[in-house]
Short mmCIF file of C-alpha atoms in Angstrom, two decimals:
data_model
loop_
_atom_site.label_atom_id
_atom_site.label_comp_id
_atom_site.label_asym_id
_atom_site.label_seq_id
_atom_site.Cartn_x
_atom_site.Cartn_y
_atom_site.Cartn_z
CA MET A 1 0.07 -43.25 32.44
CA THR A 2 -3.22 -44.79 31.31
CA PRO A 3 -5.91 -42.10 31.02
CA LEU A 4 -8.90 -42.31 33.31
CA PRO A 5 -11.97 -43.95 31.74
CA LEU A 6 -13.96 -40.71 31.72
CA THR A 7 -16.39 -39.63 29.00
CA PHE A 8 -17.76 -36.10 29.33
CA ALA A 9 -21.03 -34.85 27.89
CA PRO A 10 -20.21 -31.80 25.71
CA GLU A 11 -22.00 -29.28 27.96
CA VAL A 12 -20.22 -30.62 31.05
CA ARG A 13 -16.79 -30.56 29.38
CA SER A 14 -17.39 -26.97 28.25
CA ALA A 15 -18.54 -25.86 31.72
CA LEU A 16 -15.53 -27.43 33.46
CA ASP A 17 -13.09 -25.98 30.92
CA ASN A 18 -14.54 -22.52 31.55
CA GLY A 19 -14.66 -22.77 35.33
CA ALA A 20 -18.46 -22.62 35.28
CA PRO A 21 -20.53 -24.27 38.05
CA VAL A 22 -21.32 -27.96 37.62
CA VAL A 23 -23.50 -30.16 39.86
CA ALA A 24 -23.04 -33.94 39.90
CA LEU A 25 -26.17 -36.11 40.05
CA GLU A 26 -26.33 -39.80 40.97
CA SER A 27 -28.02 -42.46 38.89
CA THR A 28 -29.26 -45.10 41.35
CA ILE A 29 -32.24 -42.84 42.00
CA ILE A 30 -33.05 -43.52 38.32
CA THR A 31 -32.46 -47.27 38.23
CA HIS A 32 -33.32 -48.29 41.78
CA GLY A 33 -35.15 -45.40 43.43
CA MET A 34 -38.24 -44.88 41.27
CA PRO A 35 -40.34 -46.84 38.78
CA TRP A 36 -40.49 -46.11 35.03
CA PRO A 37 -41.52 -43.58 33.75
CA GLN A 38 -41.36 -41.42 36.90
CA ASN A 39 -37.62 -42.12 37.14
CA TYR A 40 -36.96 -40.73 33.66
CA GLU A 41 -39.24 -37.73 34.08
CA THR A 42 -37.72 -36.92 37.48
CA ALA A 43 -34.18 -37.20 36.12
CA LYS A 44 -35.05 -34.72 33.36
CA GLN A 45 -36.73 -32.43 35.89
CA VAL A 46 -33.70 -32.44 38.18
CA GLU A 47 -31.36 -31.62 35.30
CA ALA A 48 -33.68 -28.81 34.20
CA GLU A 49 -33.76 -27.48 37.78
CA VAL A 50 -29.96 -27.33 37.88
CA ARG A 51 -29.84 -25.46 34.57
CA ALA A 52 -32.54 -23.03 35.70
CA ALA A 53 -30.49 -22.34 38.84
CA GLY A 54 -27.45 -21.34 36.80
CA ALA A 55 -25.33 -24.52 36.79
CA THR A 56 -24.67 -27.46 34.48
CA PRO A 57 -25.99 -30.90 35.49
CA ALA A 58 -23.71 -33.94 35.26
CA THR A 59 -25.66 -37.16 35.78
CA ILE A 60 -23.08 -39.89 36.37
CA ALA A 61 -23.37 -43.52 35.25
CA ILE A 62 -21.17 -46.38 34.01
CA MET A 63 -21.70 -47.54 30.43
CA GLY A 64 -19.46 -49.47 28.06
CA GLY A 65 -16.37 -49.39 30.25
CA GLN A 66 -16.54 -45.62 30.76
CA ILE A 67 -17.58 -43.30 33.57
CA HIS A 68 -20.04 -40.99 31.88
CA ILE A 69 -19.90 -37.51 33.38
CA GLY A 70 -23.20 -36.21 32.06
CA LEU A 71 -25.64 -38.18 29.91
CA THR A 72 -27.21 -37.36 26.58
CA PRO A 73 -31.05 -37.48 26.50
CA GLN A 74 -30.83 -40.82 24.71
CA GLU A 75 -28.43 -42.27 27.29
CA LEU A 76 -30.60 -41.02 30.14
CA GLU A 77 -33.71 -42.66 28.68
CA LYS A 78 -31.84 -45.92 28.05
CA LEU A 79 -30.53 -46.00 31.62
CA ALA A 80 -34.02 -45.36 33.01
CA GLN A 81 -35.17 -48.52 31.22
CA THR A 82 -32.28 -50.73 32.39
CA PRO A 83 -33.71 -52.65 35.38
CA ASP A 84 -30.64 -54.90 35.65
CA ALA A 85 -28.09 -52.08 35.97
CA MET A 86 -25.58 -52.76 38.72
CA LYS A 87 -25.95 -50.64 41.86
CA LEU A 88 -22.41 -49.38 42.34
CA SER A 89 -20.52 -48.27 45.40
CA ARG A 90 -16.77 -48.04 46.05
CA ALA A 91 -16.43 -51.84 46.24
CA ASP A 92 -17.74 -52.71 42.78
CA LEU A 93 -17.12 -49.56 40.71
CA ALA A 94 -13.85 -50.79 39.18
CA PHE A 95 -15.23 -54.30 38.53
CA CYS A 96 -18.19 -52.87 36.59
CA LEU A 97 -15.89 -50.67 34.50
CA ALA A 98 -13.47 -53.50 33.74
CA ALA A 99 -16.31 -55.85 32.78
CA GLY A 100 -17.94 -53.29 30.48
CA LYS A 101 -21.26 -53.57 32.31
CA THR A 102 -23.89 -50.88 32.90
CA GLY A 103 -23.96 -49.48 36.40
CA ALA A 104 -25.73 -46.77 38.34
CA THR A 105 -23.80 -44.84 40.96
CA THR A 106 -24.77 -44.58 44.62
CA VAL A 107 -23.75 -41.59 46.74
CA ALA A 108 -20.31 -43.12 47.40
CA ALA A 109 -19.59 -43.99 43.76
CA THR A 110 -20.91 -40.65 42.52
CA MET A 111 -18.59 -38.82 44.94
CA ILE A 112 -15.60 -40.78 43.64
CA CYS A 113 -16.49 -40.11 40.00
CA ALA A 114 -17.32 -36.46 40.57
CA HIS A 115 -13.96 -35.90 42.27
CA LEU A 116 -12.12 -37.64 39.41
CA ALA A 117 -13.92 -35.29 37.01
CA GLY A 118 -13.13 -32.15 39.01
CA ILE A 119 -16.68 -31.55 40.26
CA SER A 120 -17.03 -30.21 43.81
CA VAL A 121 -20.79 -30.34 44.47
CA PHE A 122 -23.26 -33.21 44.25
CA ALA A 123 -27.04 -33.18 44.75
CA THR A 124 -28.92 -36.30 45.77
CA GLY A 125 -32.11 -37.30 47.60
CA GLY A 126 -30.81 -38.85 50.82
CA ILE A 127 -27.59 -40.53 51.81
CA GLY A 128 -27.27 -44.10 53.05
CA GLY A 129 -26.36 -44.69 56.66
CA VAL A 130 -26.50 -47.09 59.59
CA HIS A 131 -29.34 -49.56 59.15
CA ARG A 132 -31.56 -50.40 62.07
CA GLY A 133 -30.24 -53.46 63.84
CA ALA A 134 -26.70 -52.75 62.63
CA GLU A 135 -25.37 -53.81 66.02
CA ASP A 136 -26.19 -57.35 64.86
CA SER A 137 -26.02 -57.10 61.06
CA PHE A 138 -23.14 -54.58 60.77
CA ASP A 139 -25.10 -53.12 57.83
CA ILE A 140 -23.63 -49.64 57.39
CA SER A 141 -23.65 -47.82 54.07
CA ALA A 142 -20.33 -47.11 52.37
CA ASP A 143 -21.65 -43.57 51.81
CA LEU A 144 -20.59 -42.65 55.35
CA ALA A 145 -16.98 -43.75 54.88
CA GLU A 146 -16.85 -42.02 51.49
CA LEU A 147 -17.96 -38.73 53.00
CA GLY A 148 -14.92 -39.01 55.25
CA LEU A 149 -12.58 -39.68 52.30
CA THR A 150 -13.62 -37.74 49.21
CA PRO A 151 -13.70 -33.91 49.08
CA VAL A 152 -17.15 -33.35 47.58
CA THR A 153 -19.94 -31.31 49.16
CA VAL A 154 -23.08 -33.47 49.14
CA VAL A 155 -26.52 -31.84 49.35
CA ALA A 156 -29.21 -34.24 50.62
CA ALA A 157 -32.43 -34.09 52.63
CA GLY A 158 -30.59 -35.88 55.43
CA ALA A 159 -30.13 -39.63 55.67
CA LYS A 160 -33.04 -41.79 54.54
CA ALA A 161 -35.56 -41.98 57.39
CA ILE A 162 -35.67 -45.78 57.19
CA LEU A 163 -32.23 -45.78 58.84
CA ASP A 164 -31.02 -45.46 62.42
CA LEU A 165 -30.48 -41.69 62.36
CA PRO A 166 -28.74 -41.26 65.75
CA LYS A 167 -26.19 -43.98 64.89
CA THR A 168 -25.74 -42.51 61.40
CA LEU A 169 -24.92 -39.14 62.95
CA GLU A 170 -22.42 -40.79 65.30
CA VAL A 171 -20.61 -42.55 62.45
CA LEU A 172 -20.43 -39.32 60.45
CA GLU A 173 -18.88 -37.62 63.47
CA THR A 174 -16.36 -40.45 63.86
CA ASN A 175 -15.40 -40.03 60.19
CA GLY A 176 -14.88 -36.30 60.66
CA VAL A 177 -17.70 -35.30 58.33
CA PRO A 178 -19.21 -31.82 58.82
CA VAL A 179 -23.00 -32.20 58.96
CA ILE A 180 -24.56 -28.84 58.15
CA ALA A 181 -28.31 -28.28 58.45
CA TYR A 182 -29.50 -25.63 56.03
CA GLY A 183 -31.71 -22.94 57.51
CA GLN A 184 -32.63 -24.78 60.71
CA ASP A 185 -31.04 -26.22 63.85
CA GLU A 186 -32.62 -29.67 63.61
CA LEU A 187 -31.41 -32.43 61.33
CA PRO A 188 -34.02 -33.12 58.64
CA ALA A 189 -35.18 -36.71 58.10
CA PHE A 190 -35.73 -37.06 54.34
CA TRP A 191 -39.56 -37.05 53.99
CA SER A 192 -39.89 -34.92 57.16
CA ARG A 193 -38.28 -31.64 58.13
CA GLN A 194 -37.74 -32.82 61.70
CA SER A 195 -35.87 -35.81 63.13
CA GLY A 196 -35.71 -34.90 66.81
CA LEU A 197 -31.92 -34.63 66.47
CA LYS A 198 -29.93 -31.41 66.72
CA ALA A 199 -27.65 -30.83 63.77
CA PRO A 200 -23.96 -30.34 64.62
CA LEU A 201 -23.70 -27.27 62.35
CA ARG A 202 -26.04 -24.77 60.73
CA ALA A 203 -25.69 -22.57 57.64
CA ASP A 204 -28.18 -20.06 56.31
CA SER A 205 -26.66 -19.34 52.90
CA ALA A 206 -24.99 -21.11 50.00
CA ALA A 207 -22.05 -18.72 50.40
CA GLU A 208 -21.34 -20.02 53.93
CA ILE A 209 -21.30 -23.62 52.71
CA ALA A 210 -19.06 -22.78 49.74
CA ALA A 211 -16.63 -20.92 52.00
CA ALA A 212 -16.41 -23.95 54.31
CA HIS A 213 -15.77 -26.25 51.31
CA LEU A 214 -12.94 -24.03 50.09
CA MET A 215 -11.45 -23.71 53.57
CA ARG A 216 -11.34 -27.49 53.96
CA ALA A 217 -9.37 -27.70 50.71
CA LYS A 218 -7.01 -24.95 51.89
CA LEU A 219 -6.36 -26.84 55.13
CA GLY A 220 -5.78 -30.10 53.27
CA LEU A 221 -8.57 -31.90 55.12
CA HIS A 222 -9.75 -35.20 53.69
CA GLY A 223 -13.41 -35.82 53.02
CA GLY A 224 -16.45 -33.85 52.07
CA GLN A 225 -19.35 -32.06 53.68
CA LEU A 226 -22.91 -33.24 54.15
CA VAL A 227 -25.45 -30.46 53.71
CA ALA A 228 -28.80 -31.53 55.19
CA ASN A 229 -31.40 -29.54 53.28
CA PRO A 230 -34.96 -29.92 54.67
CA ILE A 231 -37.75 -30.88 52.29
CA PRO A 232 -40.03 -27.92 51.42
CA THR A 233 -42.81 -27.54 53.99
CA GLU A 234 -45.61 -28.02 51.47
CA ALA A 235 -44.16 -31.35 50.31
CA GLU A 236 -43.22 -33.01 53.59
CA ILE A 237 -44.88 -35.99 55.24
CA PRO A 238 -44.82 -35.15 58.96
CA ARG A 239 -43.02 -37.53 61.33
CA GLU A 240 -46.22 -38.69 63.00
CA GLU A 241 -47.50 -39.87 59.60
CA ILE A 242 -44.38 -41.36 58.03
CA VAL A 243 -43.03 -43.22 61.10
CA PRO A 244 -45.86 -45.84 61.16
CA ALA A 245 -45.32 -46.50 57.44
CA ILE A 246 -41.58 -46.96 58.00
CA GLU A 247 -42.17 -49.32 60.92
CA GLY A 248 -44.61 -51.35 58.83
CA ALA A 249 -42.16 -51.61 55.94
CA LEU A 250 -39.34 -52.65 58.28
CA ALA A 251 -41.51 -55.39 59.76
CA ASP A 252 -42.31 -56.65 56.25
CA ALA A 253 -38.60 -56.69 55.32
CA THR A 254 -37.75 -58.71 58.41
CA ALA A 255 -40.57 -61.18 57.78
CA GLN A 256 -39.42 -61.71 54.18
CA GLY A 257 -35.71 -62.00 55.01
CA ILE A 258 -34.71 -59.01 52.89
CA ALA A 259 -31.04 -58.12 53.47
CA ALA A 260 -27.95 -56.23 52.23
CA LYS A 261 -28.35 -54.09 49.08
CA GLU A 262 -31.95 -55.20 48.63
CA VAL A 263 -33.14 -53.58 51.88
CA THR A 264 -33.39 -49.96 50.75
CA PRO A 265 -35.21 -50.58 47.41
CA PHE A 266 -37.64 -52.93 49.19
CA LEU A 267 -38.40 -50.46 51.97
CA LEU A 268 -38.89 -47.56 49.56
CA ALA A 269 -41.33 -49.64 47.50
CA ARG A 270 -43.29 -50.69 50.59
CA ILE A 271 -43.46 -47.15 51.93
CA TYR A 272 -44.69 -45.96 48.53
CA ALA A 273 -47.53 -48.47 48.78
CA LEU A 274 -48.31 -47.68 52.41
CA THR A 275 -48.42 -43.92 51.78
CA GLU A 276 -50.43 -44.37 48.56
CA GLY A 277 -47.73 -42.69 46.51
CA ARG A 278 -47.14 -39.67 48.75
CA SER A 279 -43.59 -40.78 49.52
CA LEU A 280 -42.65 -40.66 45.84
CA ALA A 281 -44.11 -37.17 45.40
CA ALA A 282 -42.18 -36.03 48.47
CA ASN A 283 -39.02 -37.70 47.16
CA ILE A 284 -39.27 -35.82 43.85
CA ALA A 285 -39.86 -32.50 45.63
CA LEU A 286 -36.87 -32.90 47.92
CA VAL A 287 -34.53 -33.90 45.08
CA LEU A 288 -35.51 -30.79 43.12
CA ASN A 289 -35.01 -28.68 46.23
CA ASN A 290 -31.55 -30.17 46.74
CA ALA A 291 -30.65 -29.50 43.11
CA ARG A 292 -31.46 -25.81 43.58
CA LEU A 293 -29.31 -25.47 46.70
CA ALA A 294 -26.43 -27.47 45.19
CA SER A 295 -26.47 -25.20 42.15
CA ALA A 296 -26.27 -22.11 44.35
CA ILE A 297 -23.30 -23.62 46.25
CA ALA A 298 -21.56 -24.57 42.98
CA ARG A 299 -22.02 -21.00 41.71
CA GLU A 300 -20.46 -19.59 44.86
CA ILE A 301 -17.47 -21.95 44.61
CA ALA A 302 -16.98 -21.13 40.91
CA ASP A 303 -17.12 -17.38 41.62
CA ALA A 304 -14.60 -17.69 44.46
CA ARG A 305 -12.13 -19.57 42.22
CA ARG A 306 -12.22 -16.99 39.43
#
């Protein structure tokens, strides 16, 4: 059987071989989510946060026909300065590998790669979801289907607030995905702690989330878990402030005919401008916060398996 095209960073290979906790990290936040050099500095910060929390970071990207599970500092810096990297989901992951191109992994692609590598926990900023107007455009992120297929626990600050959150929650329910709010009853909305939507489930400790992950595996259930971790209070942009910026960015996207994979990067850039950079600062804070919680969950899972 042909071996999987996986290349492991030495620290990640060592951690997995020893049953130590590992946290997967996506790479589209580096190539498509933030400008240089904030993208590179944030990526290094997130990795450092995972290490400080007692786990090993594994930033995932596609380079030279290989799925890299963990990047060297040189590879990370190179990726951060690759503006033409493909934005990969389930549909184009194999094509990118076969063509030997450079690609950054979305939530869906990172889940696939993490599972292939034997990693159970993944920290990101926010997941994709149902876009506003999807009843006409049918624009629904592949992240939602992947959460129903691949057994990885994903820690995010909810779905990106630019999306239709009620419809996103409905699709997650249809796909059988547990949506667990951490430490509160309300679903967080990325830049804001509140969305106005009640979360289906609540957990108040990393141990509870790890136990649920392990029980799903024991029962043979397909799919992962979505842990909705609210942004720290001091970093949030309250709903009453961020909603007008989102509405303005959406109007601009419609006027300019922005569609498909270009929608999210465009909206994030417009919201950055409309909030005078506050959205980026909040984004960095929530990613670091998610890395800490994901590390705690990964530690609990590793301890339980020993």
